[in-house]
N, CA and C atoms as an extended XYZ file, in Angstrom:
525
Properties=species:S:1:pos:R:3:atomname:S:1:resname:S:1:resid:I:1 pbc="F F F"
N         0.809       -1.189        0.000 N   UNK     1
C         0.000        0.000        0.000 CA  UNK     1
C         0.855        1.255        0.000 C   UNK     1
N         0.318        2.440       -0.292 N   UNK     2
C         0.556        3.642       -0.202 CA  UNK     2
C         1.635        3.957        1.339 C   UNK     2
N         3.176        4.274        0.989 N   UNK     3
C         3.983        4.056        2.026 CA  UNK     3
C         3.519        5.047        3.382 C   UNK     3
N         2.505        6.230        3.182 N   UNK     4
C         2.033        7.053        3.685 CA  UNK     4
C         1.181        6.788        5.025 C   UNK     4
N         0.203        5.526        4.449 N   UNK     5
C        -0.718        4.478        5.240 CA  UNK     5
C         0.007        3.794        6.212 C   UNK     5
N         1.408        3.316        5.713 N   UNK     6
C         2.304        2.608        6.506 CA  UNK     6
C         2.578        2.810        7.929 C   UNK     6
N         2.404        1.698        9.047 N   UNK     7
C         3.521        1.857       10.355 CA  UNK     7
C         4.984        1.883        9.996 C   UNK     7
N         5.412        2.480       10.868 N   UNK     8
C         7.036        2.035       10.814 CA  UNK     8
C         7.032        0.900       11.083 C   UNK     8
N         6.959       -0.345       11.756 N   UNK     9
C         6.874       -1.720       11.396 CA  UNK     9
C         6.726       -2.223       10.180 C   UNK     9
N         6.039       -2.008        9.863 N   UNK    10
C         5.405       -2.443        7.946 CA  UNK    10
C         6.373       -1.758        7.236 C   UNK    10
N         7.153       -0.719        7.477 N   UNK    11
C         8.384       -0.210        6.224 CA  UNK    11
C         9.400       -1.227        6.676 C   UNK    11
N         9.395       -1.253        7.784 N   UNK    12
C        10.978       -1.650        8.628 CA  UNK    12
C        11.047       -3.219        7.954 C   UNK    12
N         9.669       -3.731        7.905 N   UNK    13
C         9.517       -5.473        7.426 CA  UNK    13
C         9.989       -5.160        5.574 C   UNK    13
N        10.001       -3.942        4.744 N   UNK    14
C         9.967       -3.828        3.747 CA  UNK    14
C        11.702       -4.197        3.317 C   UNK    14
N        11.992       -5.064        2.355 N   UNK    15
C        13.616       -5.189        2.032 CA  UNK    15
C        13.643       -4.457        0.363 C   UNK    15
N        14.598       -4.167        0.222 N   UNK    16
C        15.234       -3.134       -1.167 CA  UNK    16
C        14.975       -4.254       -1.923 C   UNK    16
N        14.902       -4.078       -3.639 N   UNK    17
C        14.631       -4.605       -4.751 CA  UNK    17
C        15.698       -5.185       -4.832 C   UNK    17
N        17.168       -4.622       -5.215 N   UNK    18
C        18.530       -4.758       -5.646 CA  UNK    18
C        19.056       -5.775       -4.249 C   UNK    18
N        19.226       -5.652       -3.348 N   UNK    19
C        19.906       -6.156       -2.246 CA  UNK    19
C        19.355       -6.879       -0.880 C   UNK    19
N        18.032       -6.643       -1.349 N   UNK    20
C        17.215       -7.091       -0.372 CA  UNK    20
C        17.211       -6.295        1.116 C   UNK    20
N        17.820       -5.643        1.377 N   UNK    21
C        18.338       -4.688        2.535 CA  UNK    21
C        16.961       -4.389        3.413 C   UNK    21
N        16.883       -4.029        4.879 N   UNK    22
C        15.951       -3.221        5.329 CA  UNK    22
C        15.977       -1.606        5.166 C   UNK    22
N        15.066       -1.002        4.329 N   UNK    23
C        14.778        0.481        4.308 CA  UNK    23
C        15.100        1.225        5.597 C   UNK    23
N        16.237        2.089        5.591 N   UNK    24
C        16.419        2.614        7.123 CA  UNK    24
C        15.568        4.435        7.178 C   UNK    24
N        15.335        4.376        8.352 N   UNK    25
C        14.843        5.374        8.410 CA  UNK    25
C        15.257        6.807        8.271 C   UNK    25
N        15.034        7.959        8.008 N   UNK    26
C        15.674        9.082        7.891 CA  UNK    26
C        16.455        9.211        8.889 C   UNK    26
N        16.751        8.782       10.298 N   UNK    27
C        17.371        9.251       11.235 CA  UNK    27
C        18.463        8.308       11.094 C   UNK    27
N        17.996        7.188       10.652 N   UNK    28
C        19.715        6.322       10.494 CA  UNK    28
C        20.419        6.407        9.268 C   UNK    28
N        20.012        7.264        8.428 N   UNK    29
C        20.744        7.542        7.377 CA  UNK    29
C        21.128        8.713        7.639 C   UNK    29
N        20.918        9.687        8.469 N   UNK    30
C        21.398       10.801        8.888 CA  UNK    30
C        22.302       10.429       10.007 C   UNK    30
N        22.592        9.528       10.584 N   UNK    31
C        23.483        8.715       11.532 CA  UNK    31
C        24.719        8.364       10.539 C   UNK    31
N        24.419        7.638        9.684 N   UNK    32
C        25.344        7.070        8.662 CA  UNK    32
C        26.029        8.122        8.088 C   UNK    32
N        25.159        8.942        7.249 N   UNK    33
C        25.870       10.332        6.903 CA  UNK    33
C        26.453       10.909        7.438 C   UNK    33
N        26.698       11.299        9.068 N   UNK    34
C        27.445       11.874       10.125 CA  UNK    34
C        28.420       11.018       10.303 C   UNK    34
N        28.221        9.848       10.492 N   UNK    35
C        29.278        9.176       11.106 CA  UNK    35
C        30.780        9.111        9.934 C   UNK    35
N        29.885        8.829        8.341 N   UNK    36
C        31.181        9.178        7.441 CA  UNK    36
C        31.638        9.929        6.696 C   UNK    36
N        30.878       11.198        7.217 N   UNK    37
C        30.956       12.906        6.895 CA  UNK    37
C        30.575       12.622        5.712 C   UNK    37
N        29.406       12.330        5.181 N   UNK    38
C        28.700       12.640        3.933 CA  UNK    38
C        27.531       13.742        3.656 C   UNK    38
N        27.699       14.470        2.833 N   UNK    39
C        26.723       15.275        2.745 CA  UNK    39
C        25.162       14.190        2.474 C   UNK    39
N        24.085       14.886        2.804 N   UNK    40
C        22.537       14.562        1.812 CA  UNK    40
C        21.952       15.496        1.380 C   UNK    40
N        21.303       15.137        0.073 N   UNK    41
C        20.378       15.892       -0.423 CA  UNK    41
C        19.029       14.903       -0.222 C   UNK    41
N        18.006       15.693        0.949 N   UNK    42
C        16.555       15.668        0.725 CA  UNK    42
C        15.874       16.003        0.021 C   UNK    42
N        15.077       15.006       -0.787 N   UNK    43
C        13.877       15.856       -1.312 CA  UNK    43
C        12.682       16.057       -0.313 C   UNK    43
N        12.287       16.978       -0.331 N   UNK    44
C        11.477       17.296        1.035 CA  UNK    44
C        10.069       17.528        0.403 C   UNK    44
N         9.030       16.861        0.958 N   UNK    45
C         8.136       16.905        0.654 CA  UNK    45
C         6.538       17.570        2.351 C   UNK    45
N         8.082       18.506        3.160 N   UNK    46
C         7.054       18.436        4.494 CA  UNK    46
C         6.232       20.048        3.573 C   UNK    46
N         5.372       19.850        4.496 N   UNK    47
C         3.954       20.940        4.286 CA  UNK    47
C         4.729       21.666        5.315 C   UNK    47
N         4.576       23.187        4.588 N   UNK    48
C         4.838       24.321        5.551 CA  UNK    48
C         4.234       24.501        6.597 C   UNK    48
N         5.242       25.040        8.184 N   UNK    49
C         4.366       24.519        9.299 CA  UNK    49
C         5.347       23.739        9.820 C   UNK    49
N         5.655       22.476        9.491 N   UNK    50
C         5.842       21.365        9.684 CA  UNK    50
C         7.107       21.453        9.765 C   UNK    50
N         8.202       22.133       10.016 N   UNK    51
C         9.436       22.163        9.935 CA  UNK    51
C        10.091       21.855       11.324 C   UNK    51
N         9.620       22.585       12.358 N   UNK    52
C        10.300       22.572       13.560 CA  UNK    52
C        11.079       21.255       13.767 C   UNK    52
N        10.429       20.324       14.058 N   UNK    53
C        10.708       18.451       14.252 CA  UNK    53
C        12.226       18.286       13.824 C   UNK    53
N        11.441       18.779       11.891 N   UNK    54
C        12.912       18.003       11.227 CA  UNK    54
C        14.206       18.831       11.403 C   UNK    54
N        14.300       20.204       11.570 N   UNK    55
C        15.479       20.868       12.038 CA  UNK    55
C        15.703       20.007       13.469 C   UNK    55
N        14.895       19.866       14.310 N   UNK    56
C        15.528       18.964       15.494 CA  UNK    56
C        16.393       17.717       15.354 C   UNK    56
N        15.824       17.202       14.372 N   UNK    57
C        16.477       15.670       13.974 CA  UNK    57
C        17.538       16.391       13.462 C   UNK    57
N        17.680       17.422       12.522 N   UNK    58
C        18.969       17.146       12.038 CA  UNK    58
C        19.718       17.970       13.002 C   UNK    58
N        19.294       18.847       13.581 N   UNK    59
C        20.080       19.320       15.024 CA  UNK    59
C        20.805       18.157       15.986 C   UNK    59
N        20.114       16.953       16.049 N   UNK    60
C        20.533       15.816       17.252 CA  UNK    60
C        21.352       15.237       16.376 C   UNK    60
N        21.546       15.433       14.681 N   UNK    61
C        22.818       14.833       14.227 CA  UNK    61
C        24.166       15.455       13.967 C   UNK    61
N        24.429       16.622       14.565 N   UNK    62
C        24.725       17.487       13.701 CA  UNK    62
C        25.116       17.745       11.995 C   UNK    62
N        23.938       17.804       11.768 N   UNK    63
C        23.849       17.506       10.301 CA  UNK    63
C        23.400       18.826        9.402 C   UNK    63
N        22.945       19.951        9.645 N   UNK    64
C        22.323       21.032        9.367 CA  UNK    64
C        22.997       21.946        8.344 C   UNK    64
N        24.602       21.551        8.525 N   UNK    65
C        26.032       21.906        7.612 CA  UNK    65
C        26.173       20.903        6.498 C   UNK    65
N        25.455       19.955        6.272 N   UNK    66
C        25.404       18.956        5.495 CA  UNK    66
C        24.390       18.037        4.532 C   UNK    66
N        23.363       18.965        4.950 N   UNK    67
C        22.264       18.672        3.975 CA  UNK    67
C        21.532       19.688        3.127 C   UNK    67
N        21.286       19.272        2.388 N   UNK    68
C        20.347       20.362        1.150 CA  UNK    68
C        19.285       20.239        1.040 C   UNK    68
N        18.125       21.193        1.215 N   UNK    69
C        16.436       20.889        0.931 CA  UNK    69
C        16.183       21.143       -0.187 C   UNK    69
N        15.927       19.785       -0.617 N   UNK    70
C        14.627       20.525       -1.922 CA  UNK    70
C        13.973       20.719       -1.477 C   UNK    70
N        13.388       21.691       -2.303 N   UNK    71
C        11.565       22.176       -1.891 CA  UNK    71
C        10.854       22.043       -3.119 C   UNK    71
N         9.493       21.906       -2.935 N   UNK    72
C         8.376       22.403       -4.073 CA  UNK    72
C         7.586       23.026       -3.721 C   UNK    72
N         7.629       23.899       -2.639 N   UNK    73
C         6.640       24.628       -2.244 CA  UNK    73
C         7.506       26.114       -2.209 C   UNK    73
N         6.684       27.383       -2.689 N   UNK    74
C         7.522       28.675       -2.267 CA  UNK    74
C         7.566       29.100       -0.901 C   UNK    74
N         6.115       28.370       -0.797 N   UNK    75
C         5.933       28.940        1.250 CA  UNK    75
C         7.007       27.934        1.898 C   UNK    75
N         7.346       26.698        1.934 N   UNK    76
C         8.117       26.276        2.603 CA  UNK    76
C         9.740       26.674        2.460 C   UNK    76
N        10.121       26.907        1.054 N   UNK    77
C        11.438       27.809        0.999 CA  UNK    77
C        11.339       29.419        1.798 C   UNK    77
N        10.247       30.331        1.926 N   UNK    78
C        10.012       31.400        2.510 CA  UNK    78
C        10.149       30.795        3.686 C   UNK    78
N         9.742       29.813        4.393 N   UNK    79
C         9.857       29.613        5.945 CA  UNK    79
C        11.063       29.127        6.432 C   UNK    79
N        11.706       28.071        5.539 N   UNK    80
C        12.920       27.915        5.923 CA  UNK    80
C        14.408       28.807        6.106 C   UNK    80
N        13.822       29.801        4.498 N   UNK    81
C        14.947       30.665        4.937 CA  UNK    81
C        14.625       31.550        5.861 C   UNK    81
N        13.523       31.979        6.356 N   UNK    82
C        13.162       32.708        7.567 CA  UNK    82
C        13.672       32.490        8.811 C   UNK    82
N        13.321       31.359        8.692 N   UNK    83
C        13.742       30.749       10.300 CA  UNK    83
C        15.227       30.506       10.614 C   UNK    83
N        15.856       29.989        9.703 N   UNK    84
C        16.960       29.092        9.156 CA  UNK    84
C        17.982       29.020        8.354 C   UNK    84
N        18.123       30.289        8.196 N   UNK    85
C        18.967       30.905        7.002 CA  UNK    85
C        20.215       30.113        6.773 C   UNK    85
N        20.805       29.462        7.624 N   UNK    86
C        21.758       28.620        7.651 CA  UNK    86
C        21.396       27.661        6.338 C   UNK    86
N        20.661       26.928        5.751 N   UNK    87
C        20.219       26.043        5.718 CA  UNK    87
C        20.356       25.654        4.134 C   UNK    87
N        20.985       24.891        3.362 N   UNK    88
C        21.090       25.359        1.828 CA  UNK    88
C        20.124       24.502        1.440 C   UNK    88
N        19.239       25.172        0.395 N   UNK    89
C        18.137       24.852       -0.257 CA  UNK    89
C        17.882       25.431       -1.660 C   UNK    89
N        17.200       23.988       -2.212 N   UNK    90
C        16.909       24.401       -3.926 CA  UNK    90
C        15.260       24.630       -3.941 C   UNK    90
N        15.181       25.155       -5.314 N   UNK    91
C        13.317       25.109       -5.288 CA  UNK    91
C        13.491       24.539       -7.035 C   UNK    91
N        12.702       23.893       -7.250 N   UNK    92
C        12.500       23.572       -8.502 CA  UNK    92
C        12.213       24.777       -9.877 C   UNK    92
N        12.792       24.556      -10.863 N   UNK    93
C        12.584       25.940      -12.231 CA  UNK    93
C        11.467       24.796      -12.895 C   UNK    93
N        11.233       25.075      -13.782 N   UNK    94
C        10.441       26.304      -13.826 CA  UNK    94
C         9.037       26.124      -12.725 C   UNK    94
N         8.722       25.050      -12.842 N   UNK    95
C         7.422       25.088      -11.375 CA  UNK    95
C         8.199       24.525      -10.103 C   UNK    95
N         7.681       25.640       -9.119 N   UNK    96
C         6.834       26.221       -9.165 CA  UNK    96
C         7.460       27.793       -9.368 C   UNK    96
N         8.639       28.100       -9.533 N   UNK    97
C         9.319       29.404       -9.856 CA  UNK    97
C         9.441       29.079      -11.334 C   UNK    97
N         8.893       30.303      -12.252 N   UNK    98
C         8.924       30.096      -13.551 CA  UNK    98
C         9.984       30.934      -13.878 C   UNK    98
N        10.683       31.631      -13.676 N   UNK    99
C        12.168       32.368      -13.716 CA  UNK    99
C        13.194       32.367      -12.728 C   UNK    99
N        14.447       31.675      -13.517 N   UNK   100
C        15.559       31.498      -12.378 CA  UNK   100
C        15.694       32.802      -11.721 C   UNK   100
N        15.687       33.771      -12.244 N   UNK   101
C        16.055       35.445      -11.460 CA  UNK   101
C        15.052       35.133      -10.382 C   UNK   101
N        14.093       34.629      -10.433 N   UNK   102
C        12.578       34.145       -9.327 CA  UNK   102
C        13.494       33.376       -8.321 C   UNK   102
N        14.008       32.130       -8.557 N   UNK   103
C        14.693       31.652       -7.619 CA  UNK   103
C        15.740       32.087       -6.439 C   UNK   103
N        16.657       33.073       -7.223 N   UNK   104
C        17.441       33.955       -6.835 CA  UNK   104
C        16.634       34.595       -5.408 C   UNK   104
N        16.090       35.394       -5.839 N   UNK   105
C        15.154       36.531       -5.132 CA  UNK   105
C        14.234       35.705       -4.228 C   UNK   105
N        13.845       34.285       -4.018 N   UNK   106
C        13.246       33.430       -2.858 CA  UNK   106
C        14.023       33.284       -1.843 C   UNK   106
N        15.848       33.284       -2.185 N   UNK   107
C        16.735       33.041       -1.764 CA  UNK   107
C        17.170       31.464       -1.327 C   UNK   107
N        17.221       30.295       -2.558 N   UNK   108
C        17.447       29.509       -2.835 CA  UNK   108
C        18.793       29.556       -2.945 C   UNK   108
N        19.612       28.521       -2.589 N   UNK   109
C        20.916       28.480       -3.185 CA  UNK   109
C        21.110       27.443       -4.484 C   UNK   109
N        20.403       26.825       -5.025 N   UNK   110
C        20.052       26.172       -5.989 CA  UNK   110
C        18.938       25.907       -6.766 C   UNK   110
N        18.753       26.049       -7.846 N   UNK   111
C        18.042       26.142       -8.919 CA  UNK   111
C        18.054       24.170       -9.413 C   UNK   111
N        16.982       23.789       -9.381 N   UNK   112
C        16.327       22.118       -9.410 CA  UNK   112
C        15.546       21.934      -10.592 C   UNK   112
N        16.039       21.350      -11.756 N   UNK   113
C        14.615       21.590      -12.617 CA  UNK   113
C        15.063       19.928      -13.302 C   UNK   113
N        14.608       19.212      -14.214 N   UNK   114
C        14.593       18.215      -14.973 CA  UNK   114
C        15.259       18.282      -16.091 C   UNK   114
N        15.910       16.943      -16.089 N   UNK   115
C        17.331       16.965      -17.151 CA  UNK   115
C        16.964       17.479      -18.473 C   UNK   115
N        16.014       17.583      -19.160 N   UNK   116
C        15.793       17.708      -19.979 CA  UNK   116
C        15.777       19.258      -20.414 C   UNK   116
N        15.638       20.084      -19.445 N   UNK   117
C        15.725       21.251      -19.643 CA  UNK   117
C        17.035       22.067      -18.939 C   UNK   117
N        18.289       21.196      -18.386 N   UNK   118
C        19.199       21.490      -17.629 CA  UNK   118
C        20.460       21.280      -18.913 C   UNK   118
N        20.066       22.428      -19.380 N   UNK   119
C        21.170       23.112      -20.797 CA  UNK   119
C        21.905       23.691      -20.118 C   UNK   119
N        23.207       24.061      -21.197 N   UNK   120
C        24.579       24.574      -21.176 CA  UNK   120
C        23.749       25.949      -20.553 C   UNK   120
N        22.945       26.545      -21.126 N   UNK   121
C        22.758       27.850      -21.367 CA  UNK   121
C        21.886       28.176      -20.035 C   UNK   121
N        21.273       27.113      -19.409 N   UNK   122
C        20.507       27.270      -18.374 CA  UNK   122
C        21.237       27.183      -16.985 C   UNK   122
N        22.171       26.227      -17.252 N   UNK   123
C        23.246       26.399      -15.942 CA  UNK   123
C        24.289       27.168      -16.251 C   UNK   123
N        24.946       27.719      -16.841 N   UNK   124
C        25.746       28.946      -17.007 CA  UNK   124
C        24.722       30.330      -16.520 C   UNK   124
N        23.428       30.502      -16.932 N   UNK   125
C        22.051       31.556      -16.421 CA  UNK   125
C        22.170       31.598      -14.561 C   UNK   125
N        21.951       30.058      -14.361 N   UNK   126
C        22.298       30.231      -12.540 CA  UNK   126
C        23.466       30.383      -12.066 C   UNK   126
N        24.731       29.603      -12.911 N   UNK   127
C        25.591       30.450      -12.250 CA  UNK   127
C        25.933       31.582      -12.343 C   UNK   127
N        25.499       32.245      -13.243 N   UNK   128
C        25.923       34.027      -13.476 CA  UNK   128
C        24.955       34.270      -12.406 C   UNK   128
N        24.616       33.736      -11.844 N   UNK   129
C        23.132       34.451      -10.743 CA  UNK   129
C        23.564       33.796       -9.295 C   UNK   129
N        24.173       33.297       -9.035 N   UNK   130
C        25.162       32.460       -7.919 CA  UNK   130
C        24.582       31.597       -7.660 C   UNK   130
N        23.479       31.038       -8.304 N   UNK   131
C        23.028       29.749       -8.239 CA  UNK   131
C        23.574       28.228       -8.355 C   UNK   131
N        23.502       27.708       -7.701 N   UNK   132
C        23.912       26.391       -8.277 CA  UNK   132
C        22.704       25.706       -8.855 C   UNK   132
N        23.510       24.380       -9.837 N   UNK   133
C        22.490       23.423      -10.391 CA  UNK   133
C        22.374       21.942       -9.618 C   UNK   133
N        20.833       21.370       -9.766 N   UNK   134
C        20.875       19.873       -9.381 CA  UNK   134
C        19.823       19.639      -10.510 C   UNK   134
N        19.343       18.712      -11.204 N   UNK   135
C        18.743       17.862      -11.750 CA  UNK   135
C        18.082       16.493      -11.083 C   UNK   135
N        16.927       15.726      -11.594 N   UNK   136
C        16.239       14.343      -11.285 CA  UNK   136
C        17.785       13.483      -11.170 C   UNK   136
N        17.313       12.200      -10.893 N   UNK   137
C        18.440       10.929      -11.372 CA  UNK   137
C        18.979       10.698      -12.418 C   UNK   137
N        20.055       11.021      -13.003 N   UNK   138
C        20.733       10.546      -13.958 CA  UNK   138
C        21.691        9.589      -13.754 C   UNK   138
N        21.383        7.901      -14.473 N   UNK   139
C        21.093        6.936      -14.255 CA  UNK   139
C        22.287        6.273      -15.203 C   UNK   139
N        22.883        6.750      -16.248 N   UNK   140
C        23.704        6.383      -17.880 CA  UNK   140
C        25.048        6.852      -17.059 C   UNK   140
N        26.157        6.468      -17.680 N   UNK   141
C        27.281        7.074      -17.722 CA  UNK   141
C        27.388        7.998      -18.445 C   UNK   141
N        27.043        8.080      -19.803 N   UNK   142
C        26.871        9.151      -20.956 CA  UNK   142
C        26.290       10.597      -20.552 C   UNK   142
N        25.049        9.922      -19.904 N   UNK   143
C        24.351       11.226      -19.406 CA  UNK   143
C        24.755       11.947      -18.364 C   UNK   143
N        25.394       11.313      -17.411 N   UNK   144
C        26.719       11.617      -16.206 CA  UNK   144
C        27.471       12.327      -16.687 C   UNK   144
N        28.460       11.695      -17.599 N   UNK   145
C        29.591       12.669      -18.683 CA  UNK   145
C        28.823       13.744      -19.154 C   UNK   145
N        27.995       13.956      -19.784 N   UNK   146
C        27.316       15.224      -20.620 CA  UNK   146
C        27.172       16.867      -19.469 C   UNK   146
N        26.582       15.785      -18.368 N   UNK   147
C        26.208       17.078      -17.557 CA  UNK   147
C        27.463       17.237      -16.349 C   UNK   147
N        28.295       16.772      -16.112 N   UNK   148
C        29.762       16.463      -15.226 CA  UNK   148
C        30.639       18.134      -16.557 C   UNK   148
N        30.402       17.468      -17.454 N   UNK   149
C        30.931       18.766      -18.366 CA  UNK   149
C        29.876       20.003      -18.907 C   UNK   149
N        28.836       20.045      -18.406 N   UNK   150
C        28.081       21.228      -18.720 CA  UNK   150
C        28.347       22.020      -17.263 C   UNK   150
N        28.645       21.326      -16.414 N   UNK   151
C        28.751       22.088      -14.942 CA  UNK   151
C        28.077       21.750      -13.943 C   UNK   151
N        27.473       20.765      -14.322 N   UNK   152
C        26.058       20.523      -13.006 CA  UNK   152
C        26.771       20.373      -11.517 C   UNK   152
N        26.647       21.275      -10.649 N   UNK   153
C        26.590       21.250       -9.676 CA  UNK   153
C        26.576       19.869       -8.446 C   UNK   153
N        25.513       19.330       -8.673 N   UNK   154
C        24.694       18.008       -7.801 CA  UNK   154
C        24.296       17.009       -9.120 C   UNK   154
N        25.169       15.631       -8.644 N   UNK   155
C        24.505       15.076       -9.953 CA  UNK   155
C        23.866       14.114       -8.536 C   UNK   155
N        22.666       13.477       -9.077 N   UNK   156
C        21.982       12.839       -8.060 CA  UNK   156
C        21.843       11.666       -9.363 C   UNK   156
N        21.918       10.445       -8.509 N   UNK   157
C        21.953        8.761       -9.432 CA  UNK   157
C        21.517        7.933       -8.071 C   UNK   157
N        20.684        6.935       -8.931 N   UNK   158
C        20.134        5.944       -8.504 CA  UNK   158
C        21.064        4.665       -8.146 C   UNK   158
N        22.112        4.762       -8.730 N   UNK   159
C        23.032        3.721       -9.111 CA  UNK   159
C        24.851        4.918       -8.892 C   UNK   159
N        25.254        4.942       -7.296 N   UNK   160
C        26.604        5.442       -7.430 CA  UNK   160
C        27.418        4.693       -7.666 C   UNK   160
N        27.309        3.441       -8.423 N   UNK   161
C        28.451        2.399       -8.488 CA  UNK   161
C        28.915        2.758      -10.055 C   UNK   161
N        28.008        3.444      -11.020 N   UNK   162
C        28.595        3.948      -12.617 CA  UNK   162
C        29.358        5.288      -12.023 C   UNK   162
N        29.338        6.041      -11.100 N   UNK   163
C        30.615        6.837      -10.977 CA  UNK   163
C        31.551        6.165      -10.175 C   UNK   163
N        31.836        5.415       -9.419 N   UNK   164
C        33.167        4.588       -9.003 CA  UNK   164
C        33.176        3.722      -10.411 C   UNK   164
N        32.444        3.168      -11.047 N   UNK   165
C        33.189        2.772      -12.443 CA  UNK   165
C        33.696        3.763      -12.962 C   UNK   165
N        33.062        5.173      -13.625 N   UNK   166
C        33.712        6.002      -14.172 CA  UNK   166
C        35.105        6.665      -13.686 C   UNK   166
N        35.117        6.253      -12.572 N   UNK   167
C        36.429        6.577      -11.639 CA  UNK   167
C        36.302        7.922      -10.861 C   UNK   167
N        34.989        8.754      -11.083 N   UNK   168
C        34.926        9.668      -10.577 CA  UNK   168
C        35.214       10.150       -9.252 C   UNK   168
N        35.616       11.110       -8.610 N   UNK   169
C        35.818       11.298       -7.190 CA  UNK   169
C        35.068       12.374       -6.911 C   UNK   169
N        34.210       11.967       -5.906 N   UNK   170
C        32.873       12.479       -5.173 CA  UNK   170
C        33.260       14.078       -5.273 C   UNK   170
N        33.946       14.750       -5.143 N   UNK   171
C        34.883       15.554       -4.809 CA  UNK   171
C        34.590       16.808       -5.974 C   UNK   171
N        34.974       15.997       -7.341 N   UNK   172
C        34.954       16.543       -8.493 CA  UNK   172
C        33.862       17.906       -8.699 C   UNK   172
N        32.108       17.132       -7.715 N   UNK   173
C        30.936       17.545       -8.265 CA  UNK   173
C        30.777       18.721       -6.965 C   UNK   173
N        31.709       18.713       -6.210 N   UNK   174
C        31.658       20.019       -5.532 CA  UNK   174
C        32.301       21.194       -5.550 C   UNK   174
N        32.182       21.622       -6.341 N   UNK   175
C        33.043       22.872       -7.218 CA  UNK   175
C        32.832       23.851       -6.252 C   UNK   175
């Protein structure tokens, strides 16, 4: 069913497709991430309002220097940087901001939109605007290479084992 409906029991009984693994919860992957100084990028899907909690969790990890919010909401980027200015966060182009100069001026530190529209000309636009770029999952090596050399900022993949094939070093994509 709908993971939403779910107890945490009923996820926790849930194992991964690829490895069979138990699904860990946001707080033990924010454990994991601390423990081997890895950054995360969330996609965040909380309703504005709803913030206090998760700054706590990532407060009890110290993790707050190390993660990135997406957002899709403008009110929840308005509240976070309100409260939280610390806090680096993207909002998606063109919806629900239909102009990167829009993004800018929400005070996003990254500009989020879909590979398909994440051109030479569109990430050179955010960075002349001090934006950075992230894109969906890009999943190919090819498509890795294409945007690794257009500039992308955050490459996000479903599969990090085609950049340790490609030989890449994590390192590279933090310019």
């Amino acid at each position: 069913g709908p993971i939403g409906q779910m107890t945490l029991a009923e996820i926790k009984a849930l194992k991964t497709v690829s490895r069979g693994r138990q699904i860990p919860t946001l707080e033990e992957v924010l454990k994991l991430a601390h423990d081997r100084r890895m950054g995360v990028y969330l996609d965040m899907k909380v309703i504005p309002g709803q913030w206090a909690d998760f700054i706590a969790l990532l407060d009890r990890h110290d993790m707050k220097g190390n993660v990135i919010l997406g957002l899709w909401w403008k009110d929840a980027l308005r509240e976070v940087e309100s409260q939280w200015p610390e806090m680096v966060t993207t909002i998606s182009w063109p919806k629900p901001v239909p102009k990167i100069k829009g993004v800018k001026k929400l005070g996003a530190d990254y500009v989020g939109t879909l590979r398909s529209l994440a051109s030479n000309r569109m990430i050179k636009k955010s960075h002349k605007l001090g934006l950075k770029t992230v894109t969906m999952p890009i999943n190919t090596e090819k498509e890795m290479r294409k945007f690794i050399d257009r500039g992308l900022d955050i490459l996000q993949t479903d599969d990090p084992r085609i950049l340790v094939k490609m030989g890449v070093d994590r390192r590279i994509l933090r310019r």
